[in-house]
Amino acid sequence: VEIGTQISTNMRGIYATKAVKAEEILCQIPSDCALALSDPSSKTSVDDSKVSTFGLNFLQMYANDPKAREVWKPYLDALPTPESDFSPTPDFYDDADIGLLEFPRLVNAANDRKAEITALASKIGMDVDELRFATWLTTSRSFLITIAAPIDPNAPLDDLGRAIAPPTNEQQKVRVLVPFIDMTNHSSDQPNAKLTLLDPEKDDAW
């Protein structure tokens, strides 16, 4: 596979360069290359209904943090901007345009999301347009994954210094950005690939 641009839409995406079989692995990305949009060491799963939080975390943890910005510069510089590789969604519509969507559920969802973003931006003194774009960016490109809950840091250790943790099926959800993979399924009408966590314990790949 390789990154290409669809001529008719001028949109970037991942394209297969040869025929692939069902369930065939197209590419593997080391999990160290994933950008978590919440603290993976937290025992609390993310509230996936508060989408503005993902936008805020992206700005604070990566885009607007000088050290992180330098580490992730190649990926961050490749992301869409308001000036390029960007197709507006209802997040950016005015009230009149949202009303033209006609479907009540869609109208209510769009208005609720705009209100949520505006309220958070006002609360923390952030530019609402910056937060709105970051929220759109993270919700449109991120993946929600499930991982094992972190081990209690106060758990007793065995002779080899390993934490002795009782067996548990407890899991938590984390939303992540994964470079390269986030450009697959750029056609939302015909998704034909999926993300699989291959070996989180050994940190092999996503």
CSV table of C-alpha atoms in Angstrom, one decimal:
chain,number,residue,atom,x,y,z
A,1,VAL,CA,0.0,0.0,0.0
A,2,GLU,CA,1.0,3.6,-0.4
A,3,ILE,CA,-0.3,7.1,0.2
A,4,GLY,CA,-2.1,8.6,-2.8
A,5,THR,CA,-4.5,11.2,-3.9
A,6,GLN,CA,-7.9,10.6,-5.5
A,7,ILE,CA,-8.0,12.7,-8.6
A,8,SER,CA,-11.8,13.3,-8.5
A,9,THR,CA,-11.8,14.6,-4.9
A,10,ASN,CA,-8.2,15.6,-4.4
A,11,MET,CA,-8.3,13.7,-1.0
A,12,ARG,CA,-5.4,11.7,0.3
A,13,GLY,CA,-5.7,8.1,1.4
A,14,ILE,CA,-4.1,4.7,1.6
A,15,TYR,CA,-4.3,2.8,-1.7
A,16,ALA,CA,-3.4,-0.8,-2.4
A,17,THR,CA,-0.8,-1.2,-5.1
A,18,LYS,CA,-1.8,-4.8,-5.8
A,19,ALA,CA,-4.7,-7.2,-5.1
A,20,VAL,CA,-5.1,-8.2,-1.5
A,21,LYS,CA,-6.9,-11.1,0.1
A,22,ALA,CA,-9.5,-10.9,2.8
A,23,GLU,CA,-8.0,-10.7,6.3
A,24,GLU,CA,-4.5,-10.0,4.8
A,25,ILE,CA,-2.4,-7.7,6.9
A,26,LEU,CA,-1.7,-4.5,4.9
A,27,CYS,CA,0.8,-2.9,7.2
A,28,GLN,CA,2.0,-2.9,10.8
A,29,ILE,CA,2.6,0.2,12.9
A,30,PRO,CA,4.6,0.0,16.2
A,31,SER,CA,2.4,0.9,19.1
A,32,ASP,CA,5.1,3.4,20.2
A,33,CYS,CA,4.0,5.5,17.2
A,34,ALA,CA,0.5,5.9,18.5
A,35,LEU,CA,-0.6,9.2,20.1
A,36,ALA,CA,-2.9,8.5,23.0
A,37,LEU,CA,-5.6,11.1,23.5
A,38,SER,CA,-5.9,10.3,27.2
A,39,ASP,CA,-3.6,8.9,29.8
A,40,PRO,CA,-3.2,5.2,29.2
A,41,SER,CA,-2.0,4.6,32.7
A,42,SER,CA,-5.2,5.9,34.1
A,43,LYS,CA,-7.6,3.3,35.5
A,44,THR,CA,-10.6,5.3,34.2
A,45,SER,CA,-11.8,4.7,30.6
A,46,VAL,CA,-12.4,7.7,28.4
A,47,ASP,CA,-15.8,9.2,28.2
A,48,ASP,CA,-16.3,8.8,24.5
A,49,SER,CA,-19.3,11.1,24.5
A,50,LYS,CA,-17.2,14.2,25.3
A,51,VAL,CA,-15.5,14.6,22.0
A,52,SER,CA,-14.2,18.1,22.8
A,53,THR,CA,-11.9,16.5,25.4
A,54,PHE,CA,-10.1,14.6,22.7
A,55,GLY,CA,-9.5,17.9,20.8
A,56,LEU,CA,-8.3,19.6,23.9
A,57,ASN,CA,-5.9,16.8,24.9
A,58,PHE,CA,-4.5,16.7,21.3
A,59,LEU,CA,-3.7,20.4,21.5
A,60,GLN,CA,-2.3,20.3,25.1
A,61,MET,CA,-0.4,17.0,24.8
A,62,TYR,CA,1.0,17.3,21.3
A,63,ALA,CA,0.2,20.2,19.0
A,64,ASN,CA,0.8,23.1,21.4
A,65,ASP,CA,3.5,21.4,23.6
A,66,PRO,CA,6.9,22.4,22.2
A,67,LYS,CA,8.8,19.2,23.2
A,68,ALA,CA,6.0,16.9,22.0
A,69,ARG,CA,5.6,19.0,18.9
A,70,GLU,CA,9.2,18.4,18.0
A,71,VAL,CA,9.0,14.6,18.6
A,72,TRP,CA,5.9,14.2,16.5
A,73,LYS,CA,6.7,16.9,13.9
A,74,PRO,CA,6.7,14.6,10.8
A,75,TYR,CA,3.2,13.3,11.6
A,76,LEU,CA,1.7,16.6,12.9
A,77,ASP,CA,2.9,18.4,9.8
A,78,ALA,CA,1.2,15.8,7.6
A,79,LEU,CA,-2.2,16.3,9.2
A,80,PRO,CA,-4.9,18.3,7.5
A,81,THR,CA,-5.1,22.0,8.3
A,82,PRO,CA,-8.1,24.4,7.8
A,83,GLU,CA,-6.3,25.5,4.6
A,84,SER,CA,-5.6,22.1,3.1
A,85,ASP,CA,-6.8,18.5,2.9
A,86,PHE,CA,-10.0,19.6,4.7
A,87,SER,CA,-13.6,19.0,3.9
A,88,PRO,CA,-16.0,20.9,6.3
A,89,THR,CA,-18.5,18.8,8.3
A,90,PRO,CA,-21.5,20.1,10.3
A,91,ASP,CA,-19.0,21.1,13.0
A,92,PHE,CA,-18.3,24.1,10.9
A,93,TYR,CA,-21.8,24.9,9.6
A,94,ASP,CA,-23.8,27.9,10.9
A,95,ASP,CA,-27.2,27.5,12.4
A,96,ALA,CA,-29.0,28.0,9.1
A,97,ASP,CA,-27.0,25.3,7.3
A,98,ILE,CA,-27.4,22.9,10.2
A,99,GLY,CA,-31.1,23.4,10.0
A,100,LEU,CA,-31.0,22.4,6.3
A,101,LEU,CA,-29.8,18.9,7.3
A,102,GLU,CA,-33.5,18.1,7.9
A,103,PHE,CA,-33.0,15.0,9.9
A,104,PRO,CA,-33.9,15.9,13.6
A,105,ARG,CA,-31.4,13.5,15.1
A,106,LEU,CA,-28.5,14.9,12.9
A,107,VAL,CA,-29.5,18.5,13.6
A,108,ASN,CA,-29.6,17.9,17.4
A,109,ALA,CA,-26.3,16.0,17.3
A,110,ALA,CA,-24.6,18.8,15.4
A,111,ASN,CA,-26.0,21.5,17.7
A,112,ASP,CA,-25.1,19.6,20.8
A,113,ARG,CA,-21.5,19.1,19.6
A,114,LYS,CA,-21.1,22.8,18.7
A,115,ALA,CA,-22.5,23.8,22.1
A,116,GLU,CA,-20.1,21.4,23.9
A,117,ILE,CA,-17.1,22.7,22.0
A,118,THR,CA,-18.1,26.3,22.6
A,119,ALA,CA,-18.7,25.7,26.3
A,120,LEU,CA,-15.3,24.1,26.9
A,121,ALA,CA,-13.4,26.7,24.9
A,122,SER,CA,-15.1,29.5,27.0
A,123,LYS,CA,-14.4,27.6,30.2
A,124,ILE,CA,-10.7,27.3,29.6
A,125,GLY,CA,-10.2,30.5,27.6
A,126,MET,CA,-9.3,28.8,24.4
A,127,ASP,CA,-10.0,30.0,20.8
A,128,VAL,CA,-13.2,28.2,19.8
A,129,ASP,CA,-12.1,27.8,16.2
A,130,GLU,CA,-8.8,26.1,17.3
A,131,LEU,CA,-10.7,23.7,19.6
A,132,ARG,CA,-13.4,23.0,17.0
A,133,PHE,CA,-10.8,22.0,14.4
A,134,ALA,CA,-8.8,19.9,16.8
A,135,THR,CA,-12.0,18.1,17.8
A,136,TRP,CA,-12.9,17.4,14.2
A,137,LEU,CA,-9.4,16.2,13.5
A,138,THR,CA,-9.3,13.8,16.4
A,139,THR,CA,-12.8,12.4,16.1
A,140,SER,CA,-12.5,11.9,12.3
A,141,ARG,CA,-9.0,10.2,12.5
A,142,SER,CA,-8.7,8.4,15.9
A,143,PHE,CA,-9.4,4.9,16.9
A,144,LEU,CA,-11.1,3.7,20.1
A,145,ILE,CA,-9.2,0.6,21.5
A,146,THR,CA,-9.6,-1.6,24.5
A,147,ILE,CA,-6.5,-2.5,26.6
A,148,ALA,CA,-6.0,-4.2,29.9
A,149,ALA,CA,-6.3,-2.0,32.9
A,150,PRO,CA,-3.0,-0.9,34.4
A,151,ILE,CA,-1.5,-2.8,37.3
A,152,ASP,CA,-1.8,-1.1,40.7
A,153,PRO,CA,1.6,0.7,41.3
A,154,ASN,CA,1.4,-0.2,44.9
A,155,ALA,CA,1.0,-4.0,44.2
A,156,PRO,CA,3.5,-6.2,46.0
A,157,LEU,CA,6.5,-7.5,44.0
A,158,ASP,CA,7.9,-11.0,43.5
A,159,ASP,CA,11.6,-12.0,43.8
A,160,LEU,CA,12.3,-10.7,40.3
A,161,GLY,CA,10.7,-7.3,40.9
A,162,ARG,CA,7.5,-8.0,39.0
A,163,ALA,CA,4.2,-6.8,40.3
A,164,ILE,CA,2.0,-9.5,41.8
A,165,ALA,CA,-1.4,-8.7,40.5
A,166,PRO,CA,-4.6,-10.7,41.0
A,167,PRO,CA,-6.2,-12.2,37.8
A,168,THR,CA,-8.6,-9.6,36.4
A,169,ASN,CA,-10.7,-9.1,33.3
A,170,GLU,CA,-10.8,-5.4,33.9
A,171,GLN,CA,-10.3,-3.4,30.7
A,172,GLN,CA,-10.3,0.3,29.8
A,173,LYS,CA,-10.8,2.2,26.6
A,174,VAL,CA,-8.3,4.6,25.1
A,175,ARG,CA,-8.7,6.7,22.0
A,176,VAL,CA,-5.5,7.0,19.9
A,177,LEU,CA,-4.2,8.5,16.7
A,178,VAL,CA,-2.1,6.1,14.6
A,179,PRO,CA,0.1,7.6,11.8
A,180,PHE,CA,-0.5,6.2,8.3
A,181,ILE,CA,-3.3,3.9,9.5
A,182,ASP,CA,-5.5,7.0,10.1
A,183,MET,CA,-5.8,7.5,6.3
A,184,THR,CA,-7.4,4.1,5.6
A,185,ASN,CA,-11.1,3.9,5.0
A,186,HIS,CA,-11.1,7.5,3.8
A,187,SER,CA,-14.3,6.6,2.0
A,188,SER,CA,-16.8,6.3,4.9
A,189,ASP,CA,-19.4,4.8,2.5
A,190,GLN,CA,-17.3,1.8,1.7
A,191,PRO,CA,-14.9,0.9,4.5
A,192,ASN,CA,-12.7,-2.1,3.5
A,193,ALA,CA,-10.0,-2.3,6.2
A,194,LYS,CA,-9.9,-2.6,10.0
A,195,LEU,CA,-7.5,-1.9,12.8
A,196,THR,CA,-6.4,-4.9,14.9
A,197,LEU,CA,-4.3,-4.7,18.0
A,198,LEU,CA,-1.8,-7.5,17.4
A,199,ASP,CA,0.1,-7.9,20.6
A,200,PRO,CA,-0.3,-5.1,23.2
A,201,GLU,CA,1.5,-7.0,25.9
A,202,LYS,CA,4.7,-7.2,23.9
A,203,ASP,CA,4.2,-3.8,22.3
A,204,ASP,CA,4.6,-5.3,18.8
A,205,ALA,CA,2.2,-3.4,16.7
A,206,TRP,CA,-1.2,-1.9,16.1
